[in-house]
Tab-separated table of C-alpha atoms in Angstrom:
chain	number	residue	atom	x	y	z
A	1	MET	CA	0.000	0.000	0.000
A	2	GLU	CA	2.837	2.418	0.839
A	3	GLN	CA	4.402	1.954	-2.624
A	4	LEU	CA	1.051	2.827	-4.221
A	5	GLU	CA	0.843	6.036	-2.179
A	6	ILE	CA	4.395	6.970	-3.150
A	7	ARG	CA	3.623	6.391	-6.820
A	8	GLU	CA	0.395	8.410	-6.672
A	9	GLY	CA	2.173	11.295	-4.916
A	10	ALA	CA	4.896	11.247	-7.575
A	11	ARG	CA	2.261	11.213	-10.333
A	12	ARG	CA	0.617	14.321	-8.885
A	13	GLN	CA	3.973	16.089	-8.618
A	14	HIS	CA	4.887	15.254	-12.198
A	15	ARG	CA	1.535	16.312	-13.611
A	16	GLY	CA	1.484	19.550	-11.628
A	17	LEU	CA	4.917	20.452	-12.957
A	18	ALA	CA	3.922	19.418	-16.486
A	19	MET	CA	0.811	21.612	-16.369
A	20	PHE	CA	2.861	24.577	-15.198
A	21	CYS	CA	5.415	23.907	-17.960
A	22	VAL	CA	2.651	23.761	-20.579
A	23	LEU	CA	1.387	27.152	-19.450
A	24	TYR	CA	4.944	28.477	-19.264
A	25	CYS	CA	5.603	27.368	-22.879
A	26	TRP	CA	2.268	28.781	-24.014
A	27	HIS	CA	2.954	32.145	-22.376
A	28	HIS	CA	6.403	32.383	-23.973
A	29	ASN	CA	5.238	30.964	-27.327
A	30	LYS	CA	7.658	28.009	-27.167
A	31	ASN	CA	7.311	24.279	-27.838
A	32	ALA	CA	9.761	23.027	-25.249
A	33	VAL	CA	11.194	23.806	-21.868
A	34	PHE	CA	14.681	23.048	-20.541
A	35	LEU	CA	14.694	22.157	-16.836
A	36	ARG	CA	17.973	21.994	-14.971
A	37	LYS	CA	18.160	18.612	-13.286
A	38	GLU	CA	19.142	20.362	-10.049
A	39	LEU	CA	15.932	22.418	-10.117
A	40	LEU	CA	13.842	19.367	-10.992
A	41	LEU	CA	15.320	17.478	-8.036
A	42	ARG	CA	14.519	20.382	-5.694
A	43	TYR	CA	10.946	20.482	-6.994
A	44	LEU	CA	10.615	16.727	-6.456
A	45	GLY	CA	12.248	16.937	-3.019
A	46	LEU	CA	14.965	14.488	-4.028
A	47	GLU	CA	18.740	14.429	-3.776
A	48	ARG	CA	19.156	12.135	-6.769
A	49	MET	CA	16.924	10.548	-9.345
A	50	LYS	CA	16.784	6.829	-9.955
A	51	THR	CA	15.964	5.377	-13.355
A	52	THR	CA	12.524	4.336	-12.129
A	53	ARG	CA	11.614	7.909	-11.193
A	54	TYR	CA	12.724	9.189	-14.598
A	55	GLU	CA	10.559	6.498	-16.226
A	56	TRP	CA	7.624	7.627	-14.072
A	57	ILE	CA	8.124	11.225	-15.232
A	58	ILE	CA	8.039	10.120	-18.852
A	59	GLU	CA	4.921	8.028	-18.246
A	60	ASP	CA	3.133	10.800	-16.347
A	61	ILE	CA	3.734	13.742	-18.638
A	62	THR	CA	3.633	12.336	-22.165
A	63	ASP	CA	0.055	13.614	-22.487
A	64	TYR	CA	1.467	17.108	-21.935
A	65	PHE	CA	4.836	16.718	-23.664
A	66	PRO	CA	5.229	13.713	-25.977
A	67	TYR	CA	9.023	14.099	-26.160
A	68	ILE	CA	11.148	13.956	-23.031
A	69	PHE	CA	14.905	13.651	-23.224
A	70	LYS	CA	18.133	14.614	-21.477
A	71	ARG	CA	20.752	17.077	-22.688
A	72	ASN	CA	24.028	18.285	-21.235
A	73	LYS	CA	25.069	21.913	-21.477
A	74	ASN	CA	28.098	23.395	-19.743
A	75	ASN	CA	28.288	20.449	-17.317
A	76	ASN	CA	24.641	20.960	-16.385
A	77	GLU	CA	22.225	18.142	-17.064
A	78	LEU	CA	18.956	19.360	-18.540
A	79	ILE	CA	15.674	17.495	-18.753
A	80	VAL	CA	13.740	18.630	-21.809
A	81	PHE	CA	9.953	18.515	-22.041
A	82	SER	CA	9.020	19.068	-25.677
A	83	LYS	CA	6.043	19.047	-28.000
A	84	ILE	CA	8.356	18.513	-30.981
A	85	PRO	CA	10.955	15.792	-31.623
A	86	GLU	CA	14.497	16.270	-30.342
A	87	SER	CA	15.972	16.532	-33.847
A	88	GLU	CA	13.538	19.301	-34.786
A	89	LEU	CA	14.170	21.123	-31.530
A	90	LEU	CA	17.941	20.991	-31.988
A	91	GLU	CA	17.567	22.474	-35.482
A	92	ASN	CA	15.739	25.466	-34.018
A	93	LYS	CA	16.697	26.127	-30.398
A	94	ASN	CA	14.459	29.211	-30.377
A	95	GLU	CA	11.557	26.791	-29.940
A	96	ALA	CA	12.559	26.251	-26.295
A	97	ILE	CA	12.882	28.289	-23.140
A	98	HIS	CA	14.813	27.634	-19.948
A	99	PHE	CA	12.497	26.948	-17.037
A	100	PHE	CA	13.103	29.678	-14.526
A	101	PRO	CA	9.810	31.360	-13.609
A	102	LYS	CA	9.927	34.238	-11.152
A	103	ILE	CA	7.376	32.425	-8.985
A	104	LEU	CA	10.192	30.127	-7.869
A	105	ASP	CA	11.814	33.121	-6.173
A	106	LEU	CA	9.336	32.422	-3.388
A	107	ALA	CA	11.023	29.055	-2.864
A	108	ASN	CA	14.488	30.591	-2.757
A	109	TYR	CA	13.844	32.597	0.397
A	110	SER	CA	15.286	31.259	3.611
A	111	ILE	CA	12.054	31.089	5.576
A	112	ILE	CA	13.547	29.548	8.714
A	113	GLY	CA	15.040	32.797	9.927
A	114	LEU	CA	16.007	36.310	9.030
A	115	ASP	CA	19.421	36.985	7.616
A	116	ALA	CA	22.069	38.676	9.771
A	117	ASP	CA	20.929	42.152	8.731
A	118	GLY	CA	17.248	41.437	9.372
A	119	ASP	CA	16.409	41.820	5.692
A	120	GLN	CA	12.912	43.248	5.231
A	121	ALA	CA	11.949	40.818	2.473
A	122	TYR	CA	12.436	37.878	4.813
A	123	LYS	CA	10.565	39.653	7.585
A	124	PHE	CA	7.652	40.389	5.259
A	125	ILE	CA	7.386	36.731	4.309
A	126	GLU	CA	7.582	35.577	7.922
A	127	ASP	CA	4.943	38.112	8.987
A	128	SER	CA	2.517	37.682	6.101
A	129	MET	CA	2.901	33.960	5.399
A	130	PRO	CA	4.016	32.244	8.622
A	131	PHE	CA	2.709	28.890	7.368
A	132	LEU	CA	5.562	28.755	4.842
A	133	SER	CA	8.050	27.840	7.568
A	134	GLY	CA	6.250	24.502	7.978
A	135	ILE	CA	6.282	23.588	4.293
A	136	LYS	CA	9.031	21.139	3.455
A	137	ASN	CA	9.131	21.636	-0.318
A	138	LEU	CA	8.781	25.295	-1.224
A	139	HIS	CA	9.433	24.677	-4.933
A	140	GLU	CA	6.447	22.366	-5.183
A	141	PHE	CA	4.382	24.782	-3.081
A	142	ALA	CA	5.234	27.734	-5.352
A	143	ILE	CA	4.245	25.861	-8.529
A	144	ASN	CA	1.042	24.378	-7.093
A	145	ASN	CA	0.037	27.675	-5.518
A	146	ALA	CA	0.580	29.456	-8.841
A	147	LEU	CA	-1.554	26.864	-10.658
A	148	SER	CA	-4.317	27.310	-8.102
A	149	LEU	CA	-4.256	31.091	-8.421
A	150	LEU	CA	-4.337	30.835	-12.219
A	151	SER	CA	-7.130	28.281	-12.368
A	152	ASN	CA	-9.310	30.336	-10.062
A	153	GLY	CA	-8.773	33.517	-12.071
A	154	ILE	CA	-7.151	35.320	-9.161
A	155	VAL	CA	-3.993	36.298	-11.054
A	156	GLN	CA	-3.180	36.940	-14.679
A	157	PRO	CA	-0.864	34.496	-16.482
A	158	ALA	CA	1.764	37.169	-17.134
A	159	LYS	CA	2.203	37.709	-13.391
A	160	VAL	CA	2.827	34.037	-12.615
A	161	LEU	CA	4.487	32.816	-15.798
A	162	GLU	CA	7.006	35.612	-16.146
A	163	SER	CA	10.514	34.335	-16.617
A	164	ARG	CA	13.571	35.471	-14.751
A	165	LEU	CA	16.815	35.877	-16.612
A	166	ILE	CA	19.280	33.126	-15.893
A	167	LYS	CA	23.046	33.271	-15.931
A	168	LYS	CA	24.413	31.209	-18.765
């Protein structure tokens, strides 16, 4: 029974991420998204990914992205979710975007305590959202919360799906 619960939890995680990636691609008019493996592991709450988990991801998101493959760039492993075949994507790299939505900035805050200078941003988060300190996976929380806000019409897509520039 425990294995079934683990699998179902993983399925929900994968599909939630896939749905966000679909919206992210739609907003940026792209057919694929490059996810850094490190970011994917943080979202999944894992330190490493076994072959079985990768197979689960493929199984769970092929309805959203029929092509899933791995790439290496500058010693960074990327997982690619794509609506077009790998060969076609590699011919036109402008069809893809790196997955780095600003909403994940919420997950990058150190919620457990204020920094040495008592930074106001941390204090604001602690004061306005004290429940965040009890959440174990802030990356998953940020994505799922964004999906909920979008689906209920509370926020506009541009506000949630905006991309942050990444260092290359």
